[in-house]
Amino acid sequence: MAVARRLLGAAVVFTVCLIPALTVDRSNFKTCDQSSFCQRQRRLQPGLSSYRAALGSAKLSSDKLEVQLIDDKNQASLLLEVYGLVGNMTRIKINEINPLKPRYEVPDVLVGTPLPTNLQVTGQDDNTLELSLGETGHKLLVTGTPFRLDILSGQDLVLSVNSRGLLHFEHLRERKDTDTEKKDVPAETDEENPEEVESDKEEESKKPEVDEPGMWDETFKTHTDSKPNGPSSVGLDFSLPGFENVYGIPEHADNMKLRTTEGTDPYRLYNLDVFQYELYNTMALYGSVPLLLAHNVKRTLGIFWLNAAETWVDISSNIAGKTLFGKMLQYMQGGGETPQTDVRWMSESGIIDVFLLLGPSPFDIFKQYASLTGTQALPPYFSLGYHQCRWNYNDEEDVRNVDAGFDEYDLPYDVIWLDIEHADGKRYFTWDPHKFPNPRDMLSGLKEKRRKMVAIVDPHIKIDSGYRVHNEIRAQNLYIKTKDGSDYEGWCWPGSAAYPDFTNPEMRKWWASMFSYDKYEGSMDNLFVWNDMNEPSVFNGPEVTMHKDALHWGGWEHRDVHNLYGLYVQRATTEGLIQRSGGKERPFVLTRAFFAGSQRYGAVWTGDNAAEWDHLKISIPMCLSLSLVGISFCGADVGGFFKSPETELLVRWYQAGAYQPFFRAHAHLDTPRREPWLHGDDNMAVIRDVLRQRYTLLPFWYTLFYKALSEGEPVMRPLWVEFPSDVSTFAMDSQYMLGSALLVRPVTEAKARGVQVYLPGDGEVWYDVHSYQRYEAPQTFYLPVTMNSIPVYQRGGSIIPRKDRPRRTSDCMQDDPFTLYVALNLQGEARGELFLDDGHSFNYEQNEFLFREFNYSQGKLTASSLDPSGVFKTPSWIERIVIIGATKPSSITLSLQGGSESSLEFEYDQSTSVITVRKPGVNIASDFTVSLR
Ligand SMILES: *[C@@H]1O[C@H](CO)[C@@H](O)[C@H](O)[C@H]1NC(C)=O
Ligand SMILES: *[C@@H]1O[C@H](CO)[C@@H](O)[C@H](O)[C@H]1NC(C)=O
């Protein structure tokens, strides 16, 4: 929940009226042209790089290559370090050799020091150095003049660095304070006359470094950014021959497949609280993950640009060969007509630190990126259930009534949420004494029903000498400072607020300690947390965020750390929830702002969307983009945050949301109530059915999250991840996979009578999960739909464990029996997995879990352990086995490990080819075989 209010002078206007026209006020946010470093970086046009690598100075040690890069324009030099890393990765660092002061290197994002491989020189001539990059058959060519890097896999050129000559590194320097020089702006290059570009470049090369407006201070609207360090930006280009599809770099409200940015603004990565964000554009949003993926039928690549400053990414589509491939042309297949994507990264400060992930498969990329930044934390089981939120549930009675409504109408749900109004005057960690006088009683009431609550804790702290949290942070001197050294103050929900410096480990430690039950009064073990506004949002700040010259721990500017702030807030909160339980219980923390590595701390939602069909539609590519960069626990506000959804949209949104990882309904303060029972019995029945579908699949979701934790596999996946050579899936936004077993195509169109469905996979079959209708793939077909329809297909060859008994909460289902849904492929085979533990503690790390495998082949279903180190006792047994796409057997027998054999009852439905095996009755932990004859 968040609304950036317009400002009148210094006062925030907290109007709560409905805003009729929903469009972002673009003028609040910078374009590249209004960002002086972006403008300076972008002014440099492709051409021959002015840098040369002094190969004579190259130093090769066992794990890295060091070479000086010399800028022929100004003789300044940089140090290039290249590392080959275990698992098909290469790291490239470029920094000044002796900067005037240290430049920021992003801490706390990598989970460890990546393991280097042995580099060896395998060839050399006057202008080239050839290295082998460890064990994997990849080679690196370093070209001296002009400087470029090329990575080869066998004879294939995979990726080139600086081949378009866009390396641009602004050295820290002393300010030259003369007015005349300030006016001496270099001429714009003339795109229509390439020869003139060249001569301009030479001209430029003779000029001394000149200061220009925007370098030492920059004004945007009413805000001036004093830039005591002057220009400090870095930029570099990457060419990807043979690639036409690139993905990732969330967060943007855009399609999954990234667009080219020629003639428009680059994609921007700068965590911002964008009021009423617009769809289908490259503007920045709440979070940033600087990982880009490229995919073609042969391979997948990743470029991870580890920089937390404001960053812009240009994407252009070219033909390889026209762009100065030089001697690399011999490595290009088909001469000069290979399509190519060029990617250019530009960041305001810091160093160049980039990881090239070489795949070759999508799952290799996920593993590689996970080895750098970690994997998705395993959510507590309840958090995969349904969450009911609104700004706000007004008081304890309101909470009681809404909670009772779910029971009265027989709707499962797990968590009720409280927004900012629950706290005493937006003083987080407190409760409004009139509306929430007895929070523990309220929480106990929920606990009796085995339900939870989430309350918001934002990182802006009300400046109020009567507020303990404020006093303690101030007393410890842990607030972010202004450039002049006083505590930074901004306007946010509480009015005047200060911002804890979460980059400081002392601050995080203190914050974490605040979640202990004695410090956070009224809290209990079924209370969890939500961090909003952590971009950070500053209503009266530039672009509704913090001044870039504000100062953090270690003397770093906010400019350097901006995109990391939200990650640190969520991290400190997560650590607090773990600590309050003595390290035993898994936390649940939702965040709006995020960065690379945020997956380790919990869930993310797509912020303040709107009750519009296009917002429903875009929730799919927005979560897919997050999934591709390691953040699996993603969802969008069901129903839309702003505005009031028509009933049809609300119902469709429930249907779509039930098949997205984080499933929460939320609504703006000014919107009419929209709990599921307020829309008529028919619609409530549809919503009830949706919620039940979600709950039956919880074991499947949980297993997918275990795979996300253990293997870095995304829970929700673009089709191309599962079908990497099927080009028709490369830009598909309307349907996606859950794991490798379910294909989901939610209805996201108003008044839909039918939808187009594409089922991929040569020689594969799919089954409608509701009707068991069988489809041979690949095929596209028109599926007629009603208001009840959620088109979901189980892939032939998969086995999905479900719990089919409807209950009030996920916790109530814990000991319920399972049904196995076995969907046969054309070979009559299927396979599936199930992960199981207590659902809430870290005991799984002490081997208290079950990881089961089910394998159906040649008429036999066998259950065995995929990880015998795991042991977990559960009363859950198998009550049913549904075999889809089968012929009628004459008998079915069950044999257990010990050798006992018994025959099982079954039914066969001729019309659907489905066998339903009754009551195998075996415990889910036991090994068994069910044989069909
Ligand atoms: C590295 O790449 C090679 C081929 O390019 C591939 O066979 C291998 O599986 C990859 N290894 C990893 C760990 O990704
Ligand atoms: C499934 O079982 C069959 C027959 O026992 C075996 O050949 C096959 O390798 C198994 N498949 C998997 C994925 O374990």
Tab-separated table of C-alpha atoms in Angstrom, residues 475-796:
chain	number	residue	atom	x	y	z
A	475	ALA	CA	20.395	8.040	20.305
A	476	GLN	CA	22.498	5.396	18.582
A	477	ASN	CA	23.074	7.733	15.664
A	478	LEU	CA	21.757	5.172	13.179
A	479	TYR	CA	19.694	7.364	10.880
A	480	ILE	CA	20.749	8.191	7.344
A	481	LYS	CA	22.346	11.665	7.243
A	482	THR	CA	21.966	14.602	4.938
A	483	LYS	CA	25.007	15.796	3.060
A	484	ASP	CA	25.546	18.231	5.931
A	485	GLY	CA	25.583	15.531	8.560
A	486	SER	CA	22.215	16.023	10.267
A	487	ASP	CA	19.579	13.266	10.376
A	488	TYR	CA	17.851	13.039	7.007
A	489	GLU	CA	14.179	13.972	7.280
A	490	GLY	CA	11.469	13.421	4.739
A	491	TRP	CA	7.681	13.312	4.523
A	492	CYS	CA	5.980	9.994	4.540
A	493	TRP	CA	2.857	8.444	6.106
A	494	PRO	CA	3.552	9.651	9.664
A	495	GLY	CA	4.369	13.193	8.500
A	496	SER	CA	7.957	14.122	9.224
A	497	ALA	CA	10.027	10.938	9.285
A	498	ALA	CA	13.619	9.788	9.483
A	499	TYR	CA	15.115	6.773	7.754
A	500	PRO	CA	17.168	4.122	9.559
A	501	ASP	CA	20.422	3.328	7.817
A	502	PHE	CA	19.864	-0.332	7.043
A	503	THR	CA	23.202	-0.539	5.220
A	504	ASN	CA	24.767	-0.395	8.692
A	505	PRO	CA	24.988	-3.853	10.359
A	506	GLU	CA	24.415	-2.202	13.764
A	507	MET	CA	21.131	-0.790	12.520
A	508	ARG	CA	20.007	-4.133	11.143
A	509	LYS	CA	20.903	-5.830	14.397
A	510	TRP	CA	18.902	-3.342	16.408
A	511	TRP	CA	15.943	-3.539	14.025
A	512	ALA	CA	15.965	-7.336	14.197
A	513	SER	CA	15.928	-7.183	17.985
A	514	MET	CA	12.742	-5.086	17.840
A	515	PHE	CA	10.735	-8.128	16.738
A	516	SER	CA	11.290	-10.023	19.966
A	517	TYR	CA	7.956	-10.567	21.718
A	518	ASP	CA	8.822	-8.311	24.630
A	519	LYS	CA	9.926	-5.397	22.446
A	520	TYR	CA	7.168	-5.611	19.837
A	521	GLU	CA	4.313	-5.369	22.283
A	522	GLY	CA	1.168	-7.204	21.350
A	523	SER	CA	2.964	-9.462	18.902
A	524	MET	CA	2.745	-13.249	18.951
A	525	ASP	CA	4.188	-16.132	16.989
A	526	ASN	CA	1.363	-16.014	14.438
A	527	LEU	CA	2.090	-12.383	13.572
A	528	PHE	CA	4.251	-11.845	10.485
A	529	VAL	CA	5.480	-8.746	8.703
A	530	TRP	CA	5.144	-6.656	5.599
A	531	ASN	CA	7.767	-4.045	4.556
A	532	ASP	CA	6.300	-1.417	2.245
A	533	MET	CA	7.687	1.963	1.097
A	534	ASN	CA	11.268	0.662	1.260
A	535	GLU	CA	12.544	2.049	-2.049
A	536	PRO	CA	12.653	4.227	0.132
A	537	SER	CA	9.567	6.309	-0.548
A	538	VAL	CA	10.013	9.972	0.465
A	539	PHE	CA	6.945	11.969	-0.542
A	540	ASN	CA	8.792	15.257	-0.785
A	541	GLY	CA	12.059	13.859	-2.127
A	542	PRO	CA	13.331	13.898	-5.709
A	543	GLU	CA	11.317	11.371	-7.710
A	544	VAL	CA	9.496	10.503	-4.473
A	545	THR	CA	12.659	9.008	-3.029
A	546	MET	CA	15.767	9.990	-1.119
A	547	HIS	CA	18.280	12.636	-2.120
A	548	LYS	CA	21.257	10.991	-3.752
A	549	ASP	CA	23.723	13.045	-1.737
A	550	ALA	CA	22.344	11.718	1.565
A	551	LEU	CA	25.016	9.849	3.493
A	552	HIS	CA	25.171	6.271	4.722
A	553	TRP	CA	27.397	4.200	6.932
A	554	GLY	CA	30.995	4.251	5.769
A	555	GLY	CA	30.503	7.641	4.155
A	556	TRP	CA	28.854	6.217	1.046
A	557	GLU	CA	26.334	8.355	-0.755
A	558	HIS	CA	22.738	7.240	-1.160
A	559	ARG	CA	23.570	7.368	-4.874
A	560	ASP	CA	25.823	4.320	-4.432
A	561	VAL	CA	23.466	2.166	-2.378
A	562	HIS	CA	19.990	3.233	-3.475
A	563	ASN	CA	18.819	0.005	-5.098
A	564	LEU	CA	20.067	-2.041	-2.120
A	565	TYR	CA	18.102	-0.229	0.563
A	566	GLY	CA	14.927	-2.283	0.222
A	567	LEU	CA	16.853	-5.548	0.335
A	568	TYR	CA	18.464	-4.550	3.604
A	569	VAL	CA	15.116	-3.588	5.160
A	570	GLN	CA	13.623	-6.978	4.335
A	571	ARG	CA	16.779	-8.748	5.450
A	572	ALA	CA	16.784	-7.085	8.881
A	573	THR	CA	13.088	-7.852	9.328
A	574	THR	CA	13.563	-11.471	8.298
A	575	GLU	CA	16.455	-11.840	10.718
A	576	GLY	CA	14.262	-10.383	13.444
A	577	LEU	CA	11.495	-12.925	12.884
A	578	ILE	CA	14.006	-15.774	12.937
A	579	GLN	CA	15.590	-14.485	16.133
A	580	ARG	CA	12.333	-14.027	18.029
A	581	SER	CA	11.822	-17.788	17.786
A	582	GLY	CA	15.347	-18.586	18.917
A	583	GLY	CA	16.310	-19.490	15.360
A	584	LYS	CA	13.657	-22.201	15.093
A	585	GLU	CA	10.857	-20.795	12.962
A	586	ARG	CA	10.854	-19.730	9.328
A	587	PRO	CA	9.901	-16.104	8.756
A	588	PHE	CA	7.418	-14.611	6.354
A	589	VAL	CA	8.192	-11.084	5.177
A	590	LEU	CA	6.722	-9.407	2.119
A	591	THR	CA	8.646	-6.573	0.480
A	592	ARG	CA	7.874	-4.049	-2.224
A	593	ALA	CA	11.436	-2.943	-3.013
A	594	PHE	CA	14.046	-5.532	-3.900
A	595	PHE	CA	17.436	-6.208	-5.463
A	596	ALA	CA	19.447	-9.203	-6.614
A	597	GLY	CA	19.472	-11.631	-3.689
A	598	SER	CA	16.123	-10.535	-2.210
A	599	GLN	CA	14.864	-14.063	-2.885
A	600	ARG	CA	16.727	-15.134	0.269
A	601	TYR	CA	14.417	-13.067	2.462
A	602	GLY	CA	10.854	-13.758	1.401
A	603	ALA	CA	8.109	-12.633	-0.944
A	604	VAL	CA	7.662	-9.728	-3.360
A	605	TRP	CA	4.522	-8.196	-4.794
A	606	THR	CA	4.123	-5.978	-7.806
A	607	GLY	CA	3.047	-2.924	-5.832
A	608	ASP	CA	0.169	-0.574	-6.351
A	609	ASN	CA	-1.599	-1.871	-9.443
A	610	ALA	CA	-5.132	-0.989	-10.508
A	611	ALA	CA	-8.455	-2.752	-10.974
A	612	GLU	CA	-8.132	-2.880	-14.762
A	613	TRP	CA	-7.998	-5.796	-17.174
A	614	ASP	CA	-4.582	-4.792	-18.460
A	615	HIS	CA	-3.225	-4.837	-14.934
A	616	LEU	CA	-4.513	-8.375	-14.494
A	617	LYS	CA	-2.885	-9.342	-17.776
A	618	ILE	CA	0.473	-7.816	-16.966
A	619	SER	CA	0.721	-9.564	-13.600
A	620	ILE	CA	1.819	-12.653	-15.559
A	621	PRO	CA	4.861	-11.217	-17.388
A	622	MET	CA	5.792	-9.154	-14.324
A	623	CYS	CA	5.996	-12.282	-12.158
A	624	LEU	CA	7.643	-14.289	-14.932
A	625	SER	CA	10.378	-11.650	-15.207
A	626	LEU	CA	10.953	-11.895	-11.466
A	627	SER	CA	10.989	-15.690	-11.618
A	628	LEU	CA	13.706	-15.624	-14.258
A	629	VAL	CA	15.979	-13.642	-11.943
A	630	GLY	CA	15.606	-15.902	-8.915
A	631	ILE	CA	12.601	-14.309	-7.194
A	632	SER	CA	9.946	-17.000	-7.282
A	633	PHE	CA	7.653	-15.841	-4.488
A	634	CYS	CA	5.796	-13.208	-6.507
A	635	GLY	CA	2.222	-12.049	-6.731
A	636	ALA	CA	0.043	-9.086	-7.689
A	637	ASP	CA	-2.760	-7.543	-5.623
A	638	VAL	CA	-5.804	-9.623	-6.501
A	639	GLY	CA	-8.609	-7.355	-7.627
A	640	GLY	CA	-6.256	-4.438	-8.230
A	641	PHE	CA	-5.209	-1.915	-5.570
A	642	PHE	CA	-6.555	1.336	-6.990
A	643	LYS	CA	-10.152	1.630	-8.149
A	644	SER	CA	-12.970	-0.814	-7.691
A	645	PRO	CA	-13.081	-3.880	-9.920
A	646	GLU	CA	-16.276	-4.901	-11.673
A	647	THR	CA	-17.308	-8.318	-10.399
A	648	GLU	CA	-16.234	-10.144	-13.530
A	649	LEU	CA	-12.719	-8.701	-13.256
A	650	LEU	CA	-12.521	-9.576	-9.565
A	651	VAL	CA	-13.553	-13.174	-10.182
A	652	ARG	CA	-11.142	-13.554	-13.093
A	653	TRP	CA	-8.404	-12.094	-10.910
A	654	TYR	CA	-9.060	-14.652	-8.179
A	655	GLN	CA	-8.796	-17.356	-10.811
A	656	ALA	CA	-5.474	-16.044	-12.121
A	657	GLY	CA	-4.094	-15.220	-8.671
A	658	ALA	CA	-4.783	-18.731	-7.389
A	659	TYR	CA	-2.227	-19.940	-9.913
A	660	GLN	CA	0.454	-17.378	-9.064
A	661	PRO	CA	2.922	-18.027	-6.252
A	662	PHE	CA	1.891	-15.299	-3.773
A	663	PHE	CA	-1.909	-15.106	-3.567
A	664	ARG	CA	-3.220	-12.016	-1.795
A	665	ALA	CA	-6.247	-9.795	-2.323
A	666	HIS	CA	-5.664	-6.157	-1.488
A	667	ALA	CA	-7.497	-2.867	-1.953
A	668	HIS	CA	-7.045	0.877	-1.541
A	669	LEU	CA	-8.534	2.658	1.469
A	670	ASP	CA	-11.049	4.540	-0.690
A	671	THR	CA	-12.477	1.551	-2.513
A	672	PRO	CA	-15.714	-0.179	-1.497
A	673	ARG	CA	-15.393	-3.412	0.439
A	674	ARG	CA	-14.858	-6.461	-1.729
A	675	GLU	CA	-14.612	-9.541	0.495
A	676	PRO	CA	-15.616	-12.635	-1.500
A	677	TRP	CA	-19.189	-12.791	-0.124
A	678	LEU	CA	-20.120	-9.300	-1.296
A	679	HIS	CA	-20.669	-10.193	-4.956
A	680	GLY	CA	-23.666	-12.521	-4.941
A	681	ASP	CA	-23.912	-16.252	-4.310
A	682	ASP	CA	-22.932	-17.338	-7.805
A	683	ASN	CA	-19.748	-15.348	-7.799
A	684	MET	CA	-18.915	-16.423	-4.293
A	685	ALA	CA	-19.340	-20.027	-5.363
A	686	VAL	CA	-16.834	-19.463	-8.155
A	687	ILE	CA	-14.383	-17.843	-5.738
A	688	ARG	CA	-14.873	-20.708	-3.283
A	689	ASP	CA	-14.032	-23.154	-6.040
A	690	VAL	CA	-10.918	-21.113	-6.928
A	691	LEU	CA	-9.716	-21.053	-3.308
A	692	ARG	CA	-10.278	-24.804	-3.037
A	693	GLN	CA	-8.295	-25.433	-6.192
A	694	ARG	CA	-5.458	-23.459	-4.676
A	695	TYR	CA	-5.578	-25.431	-1.434
A	696	THR	CA	-5.728	-28.853	-3.100
A	697	LEU	CA	-2.495	-28.007	-4.912
A	698	LEU	CA	-0.565	-26.769	-1.852
A	699	PRO	CA	1.612	-29.931	-1.684
A	700	PHE	CA	2.570	-29.321	-5.321
A	701	TRP	CA	3.350	-25.630	-4.721
A	702	TYR	CA	5.392	-26.507	-1.660
A	703	THR	CA	7.405	-29.081	-3.573
A	704	LEU	CA	8.092	-26.509	-6.298
A	705	PHE	CA	9.333	-24.092	-3.640
A	706	TYR	CA	11.599	-26.792	-2.278
A	707	LYS	CA	13.057	-27.159	-5.788
A	708	ALA	CA	13.481	-23.391	-5.928
A	709	LEU	CA	15.373	-23.563	-2.632
A	710	SER	CA	17.517	-26.568	-3.497
A	711	GLU	CA	18.113	-26.107	-7.243
A	712	GLY	CA	17.305	-22.483	-7.994
A	713	GLU	CA	14.493	-23.574	-10.337
A	714	PRO	CA	11.765	-20.983	-10.814
A	715	VAL	CA	8.332	-21.999	-9.531
A	716	MET	CA	6.436	-20.099	-12.218
A	717	ARG	CA	8.166	-20.440	-15.594
A	718	PRO	CA	7.938	-19.036	-19.076
A	719	LEU	CA	7.057	-21.804	-21.537
A	720	TRP	CA	10.425	-21.444	-23.247
A	721	VAL	CA	12.208	-22.606	-20.115
A	722	GLU	CA	10.485	-25.994	-20.482
A	723	PHE	CA	10.443	-25.971	-24.287
A	724	PRO	CA	13.704	-24.180	-25.124
A	725	SER	CA	13.698	-24.980	-28.827
A	726	ASP	CA	10.078	-24.007	-29.500
A	727	VAL	CA	10.370	-20.493	-30.946
A	728	SER	CA	6.613	-19.927	-30.780
A	729	THR	CA	6.897	-19.768	-26.975
A	730	PHE	CA	9.656	-17.165	-26.819
A	731	ALA	CA	7.380	-14.162	-26.436
A	732	MET	CA	4.396	-15.852	-24.789
A	733	ASP	CA	2.956	-13.802	-21.910
A	734	SER	CA	-0.562	-15.119	-21.587
A	735	GLN	CA	0.316	-18.630	-20.442
A	736	TYR	CA	3.065	-20.177	-18.374
A	737	MET	CA	4.171	-23.288	-16.523
A	738	LEU	CA	4.106	-24.143	-12.834
A	739	GLY	CA	7.121	-26.389	-12.470
A	740	SER	CA	7.301	-28.725	-15.421
A	741	ALA	CA	3.863	-30.267	-14.862
A	742	LEU	CA	1.102	-27.656	-15.116
A	743	LEU	CA	0.378	-25.220	-17.908
A	744	VAL	CA	-1.853	-22.302	-16.914
A	745	ARG	CA	-3.692	-19.984	-19.270
A	746	PRO	CA	-5.839	-17.756	-17.072
A	747	VAL	CA	-8.721	-15.872	-18.640
A	748	THR	CA	-7.642	-12.236	-18.516
A	749	GLU	CA	-10.013	-10.751	-21.076
A	750	ALA	CA	-13.325	-9.037	-20.349
A	751	LYS	CA	-16.474	-10.882	-21.455
A	752	ALA	CA	-14.405	-13.747	-22.770
A	753	ARG	CA	-16.348	-16.461	-24.557
A	754	GLY	CA	-13.195	-18.387	-25.288
A	755	VAL	CA	-9.404	-18.222	-25.287
A	756	GLN	CA	-6.611	-19.426	-27.527
A	757	VAL	CA	-4.514	-22.091	-25.846
A	758	TYR	CA	-1.180	-23.363	-27.091
A	759	LEU	CA	0.043	-26.724	-25.860
A	760	PRO	CA	3.732	-27.229	-26.687
A	761	GLY	CA	5.966	-30.268	-26.975
A	762	ASP	CA	6.537	-32.507	-29.979
A	763	GLY	CA	4.979	-35.891	-29.284
A	764	GLU	CA	3.616	-34.841	-25.911
A	765	VAL	CA	0.091	-35.062	-24.519
A	766	TRP	CA	-1.743	-32.824	-22.068
A	767	TYR	CA	-4.882	-33.304	-19.998
A	768	ASP	CA	-7.397	-30.695	-18.920
A	769	VAL	CA	-7.204	-30.942	-15.100
A	770	HIS	CA	-10.947	-30.440	-14.732
A	771	SER	CA	-12.362	-32.678	-17.473
A	772	TYR	CA	-9.381	-34.979	-18.167
A	773	GLN	CA	-9.821	-34.219	-21.849
A	774	ARG	CA	-6.706	-35.279	-23.712
A	775	TYR	CA	-4.817	-33.087	-26.211
A	776	GLU	CA	-1.957	-34.039	-28.475
A	777	ALA	CA	0.792	-31.455	-28.778
A	778	PRO	CA	1.879	-29.249	-30.290
A	779	GLN	CA	-1.404	-27.575	-31.057
A	780	THR	CA	-3.229	-24.309	-30.700
A	781	PHE	CA	-6.945	-24.424	-30.157
A	782	TYR	CA	-9.852	-22.234	-29.192
A	783	LEU	CA	-11.273	-23.156	-25.825
A	784	PRO	CA	-14.791	-21.927	-25.079
A	785	VAL	CA	-14.954	-20.611	-21.508
A	786	THR	CA	-17.569	-19.761	-18.898
A	787	MET	CA	-17.162	-17.759	-15.691
A	788	ASN	CA	-16.077	-20.997	-14.017
A	789	SER	CA	-13.211	-21.713	-16.383
A	790	ILE	CA	-9.579	-21.681	-15.383
A	791	PRO	CA	-7.770	-23.382	-18.250
A	792	VAL	CA	-5.085	-25.567	-16.607
A	793	TYR	CA	-3.426	-28.583	-18.199
A	794	GLN	CA	-1.399	-31.369	-16.665
A	795	ARG	CA	1.475	-32.531	-18.794
A	796	GLY	CA	1.484	-36.170	-19.799
